Amino acid sequence: MAHHSFLARTIMVAEKSGVSGAIRALRNVMAQEKHLKDIQLKRRYEKPTIKRRRKTYESSLRLYNSEMQRKVDFIMKGQRRETPWT
């Protein structure tokens, strides 16, 4: 999804799946949009040192993933071109 925050969200569920299917679909949507992680983090107090360590880890993970994606894109760009000597 391009937008992370929605004011309202409709979840289509088959009649035979019932309420449990609706809850499962809602949890899947919330997990994809990372709402469940935020809820779980805010459920309990997080010590400042642990919070700092978690934020540092998350930022380094984002940096690593972006660099890896940049490298993959560079390699894939080279593979899409036709080589002049073949």
Coordinates of N, CA and C in Angstrom, one line a residue:
M1 N 0.8 -1.2 0.0 CA 0.0 0.0 0.0 C 0.9 1.2 0.0
A2 N 0.4 2.2 -0.7 CA 1.2 3.5 -0.8 C 1.0 4.3 0.4
H3 N -0.2 4.3 1.0 CA -0.6 5.2 2.1 C -0.7 4.3 3.4
H4 N -0.1 4.7 4.5 CA -0.1 3.9 5.6 C -1.3 4.2 6.6
S5 N -1.8 5.4 6.5 CA -2.9 5.7 7.5 C -4.2 5.9 6.7
F6 N -5.1 5.2 7.1 CA -6.5 5.3 6.6 C -7.4 5.6 7.7
L7 N -8.4 6.4 7.4 CA -9.4 6.7 8.3 C -10.4 5.6 8.5
A8 N -10.7 4.9 7.4 CA -11.6 3.7 7.4 C -11.0 2.7 6.4
R9 N -11.3 1.5 6.7 CA -10.8 0.4 5.9 C -11.9 -0.7 5.8
T10 N -12.2 -1.1 4.6 CA -13.2 -2.2 4.4 C -12.5 -3.5 4.2
I11 N -12.9 -4.5 4.9 CA -12.3 -5.8 4.7 C -13.4 -6.7 4.2
M12 N -13.2 -7.3 3.1 CA -14.1 -8.2 2.5 C -13.9 -9.6 3.0
V13 N -14.9 -10.3 3.5 CA -14.8 -11.6 4.1 C -15.9 -12.5 3.5
A14 N -15.6 -13.7 3.2 CA -16.7 -14.6 2.7 C -17.6 -14.9 3.9
E15 N -18.9 -15.2 3.6 CA -19.8 -15.5 4.6 C -19.5 -16.7 5.4
K16 N -19.0 -17.7 4.8 CA -18.7 -19.0 5.5 C -17.6 -18.9 6.5
S17 N -16.7 -17.9 6.3 CA -15.5 -17.8 7.2 C -16.0 -17.1 8.5
G18 N -17.0 -16.3 8.5 CA -17.5 -15.7 9.7 C -16.6 -14.7 10.4
V19 N -16.8 -14.6 11.7 CA -16.1 -13.6 12.5 C -14.6 -13.9 12.6
S20 N -14.3 -15.2 12.8 CA -12.9 -15.5 12.9 C -12.1 -15.2 11.6
G21 N -12.7 -15.4 10.5 CA -12.1 -15.0 9.2 C -11.9 -13.5 9.1
A22 N -12.9 -12.7 9.6 CA -12.8 -11.3 9.6 C -11.7 -10.8 10.5
I23 N -11.5 -11.4 11.7 CA -10.5 -11.0 12.6 C -9.1 -11.4 12.0
R24 N -9.0 -12.5 11.4 CA -7.8 -12.9 10.7 C -7.4 -12.0 9.6
A25 N -8.3 -11.6 8.8 CA -8.1 -10.6 7.7 C -7.7 -9.3 8.2
L26 N -8.3 -8.8 9.3 CA -8.0 -7.6 9.9 C -6.5 -7.6 10.5
R27 N -6.2 -8.7 11.1 CA -4.8 -8.8 11.7 C -3.8 -8.8 10.6
N28 N -4.1 -9.5 9.5 CA -3.1 -9.5 8.3 C -2.9 -8.1 7.8
V29 N -4.0 -7.3 7.6 CA -3.9 -6.0 7.1 C -3.1 -5.1 8.1
M30 N -3.4 -5.2 9.4 CA -2.7 -4.4 10.4 C -1.2 -4.8 10.5
A31 N -0.9 -6.1 10.3 CA 0.5 -6.5 10.3 C 1.2 -6.0 9.1
Q32 N 0.6 -5.9 7.9 CA 1.2 -5.4 6.7 C 1.5 -3.9 6.9
E33 N 0.7 -3.2 7.6 CA 0.9 -1.8 7.7 C 1.6 -1.4 9.0
K34 N 2.1 -2.5 9.7 CA 2.9 -2.3 10.9 C 2.2 -1.6 12.1
H35 N 0.9 -1.8 12.2 CA 0.2 -1.2 13.3 C 0.3 -2.1 14.5
L36 N 0.3 -3.4 14.3 CA 0.4 -4.4 15.4 C 1.7 -4.2 16.2
K37 N 2.8 -3.9 15.5 CA 4.1 -3.7 16.2 C 4.0 -2.5 17.1
D38 N 3.4 -1.4 16.5 CA 3.3 -0.2 17.3 C 2.5 -0.4 18.6
I39 N 1.4 -1.1 18.4 CA 0.5 -1.4 19.5 C 1.2 -2.2 20.6
Q40 N 2.0 -3.2 20.2 CA 2.7 -4.1 21.1 C 3.8 -3.3 21.8
L41 N 4.4 -2.3 21.1 CA 5.5 -1.6 21.8 C 4.9 -0.6 22.8
K42 N 3.7 -0.1 22.6 CA 3.1 0.9 23.5 C 2.3 0.2 24.6
R43 N 2.2 -1.1 24.6 CA 1.5 -1.8 25.6 C 2.2 -1.7 27.0
R44 N 3.5 -1.8 26.9 CA 4.3 -1.8 28.1 C 5.4 -0.7 28.1
Y45 N 5.9 -0.3 29.2 CA 6.9 0.7 29.3 C 8.2 0.2 28.7
E46 N 8.9 1.0 28.0 CA 10.2 0.6 27.4 C 11.3 1.5 28.0
K47 N 12.3 0.9 28.6 CA 13.3 1.7 29.2 C 14.0 2.5 28.1
P48 N 14.5 3.7 28.5 CA 15.2 4.5 27.5 C 16.4 3.9 26.8
T49 N 17.2 3.1 27.5 CA 18.3 2.5 26.9 C 17.9 1.5 25.9
I50 N 16.9 0.7 26.2 CA 16.4 -0.3 25.3 C 15.7 0.3 24.1
K51 N 15.0 1.4 24.4 CA 14.4 2.1 23.3 C 15.4 2.7 22.3
R52 N 16.5 3.3 22.9 CA 17.6 3.8 22.0 C 18.2 2.7 21.2
R53 N 18.5 1.6 21.9 CA 19.1 0.4 21.2 C 18.2 -0.1 20.0
R54 N 16.9 -0.2 20.3 CA 16.0 -0.6 19.3 C 15.9 0.3 18.1
K55 N 15.8 1.6 18.4 CA 15.8 2.6 17.3 C 17.1 2.6 16.5
T56 N 18.2 2.4 17.1 CA 19.5 2.4 16.4 C 19.5 1.1 15.5
Y57 N 19.0 0.0 16.1 CA 19.0 -1.2 15.3 C 18.1 -1.1 14.1
E58 N 16.9 -0.5 14.3 CA 15.9 -0.3 13.2 C 16.5 0.6 12.1
S59 N 17.2 1.7 12.5 CA 17.7 2.6 11.5 C 18.8 2.0 10.7
S60 N 19.7 1.2 11.4 CA 20.8 0.5 10.7 C 20.2 -0.6 9.8
L61 N 19.1 -1.2 10.2 CA 18.5 -2.2 9.3 C 17.9 -1.5 8.1
R62 N 17.3 -0.4 8.3 CA 16.7 0.4 7.1 C 17.8 0.8 6.1
L63 N 18.9 1.2 6.7 CA 20.1 1.6 5.9 C 20.7 0.5 5.1
Y64 N 20.8 -0.7 5.8 CA 21.3 -1.9 5.2 C 20.4 -2.3 4.0
N65 N 19.1 -2.3 4.3 CA 18.1 -2.8 3.3 C 18.1 -1.8 2.1
S66 N 18.2 -0.5 2.3 CA 18.2 0.4 1.2 C 19.5 0.2 0.3
E67 N 20.6 0.0 1.0 CA 21.9 -0.2 0.3 C 21.9 -1.5 -0.5
M68 N 21.3 -2.5 0.1 CA 21.2 -3.8 -0.6 C 20.3 -3.7 -1.8
Q69 N 19.2 -3.0 -1.6 CA 18.2 -2.8 -2.7 C 18.9 -2.0 -3.9
R70 N 19.7 -1.0 -3.5 CA 20.4 -0.2 -4.5 C 21.4 -1.1 -5.3
K71 N 22.1 -2.0 -4.6 CA 23.0 -2.9 -5.3 C 22.3 -3.9 -6.2
V72 N 21.2 -4.4 -5.7 CA 20.4 -5.3 -6.5 C 19.9 -4.6 -7.8
D73 N 19.4 -3.4 -7.6 CA 18.9 -2.6 -8.8 C 20.0 -2.4 -9.8
F74 N 21.2 -2.1 -9.3 CA 22.3 -1.8 -10.2 C 22.7 -3.1 -11.0
I75 N 22.7 -4.2 -10.3 CA 23.0 -5.5 -11.0 C 21.9 -5.8 -12.0
M76 N 20.7 -5.7 -11.6 CA 19.6 -6.0 -12.5 C 19.5 -5.1 -13.7
K77 N 19.9 -3.8 -13.5 CA 19.9 -2.9 -14.6 C 20.9 -3.4 -15.6
G78 N 22.1 -3.8 -15.2 CA 23.1 -4.3 -16.1 C 22.7 -5.6 -16.8
Q79 N 21.9 -6.4 -16.2 CA 21.4 -7.7 -16.8 C 20.4 -7.4 -17.9
R80 N 19.6 -6.4 -17.7 CA 18.6 -6.1 -18.7 C 19.1 -5.5 -20.0
R81 N 20.3 -4.9 -20.0 CA 20.8 -4.4 -21.2 C 21.3 -5.5 -22.1
E82 N 21.3 -5.3 -23.4 CA 21.8 -6.2 -24.4 C 23.3 -5.9 -24.5
T83 N 24.1 -7.0 -24.4 CA 25.5 -6.8 -24.6 C 25.9 -6.6 -26.0
P84 N 26.8 -5.7 -26.3 CA 27.1 -5.3 -27.7 C 27.9 -6.4 -28.4
W85 N 28.6 -7.3 -27.7 CA 29.5 -8.2 -28.3 C 28.9 -9.6 -28.6
T86 N 27.6 -9.8 -28.3 CA 26.9 -11.0 -28.6 C 26.1 -11.0 -29.8

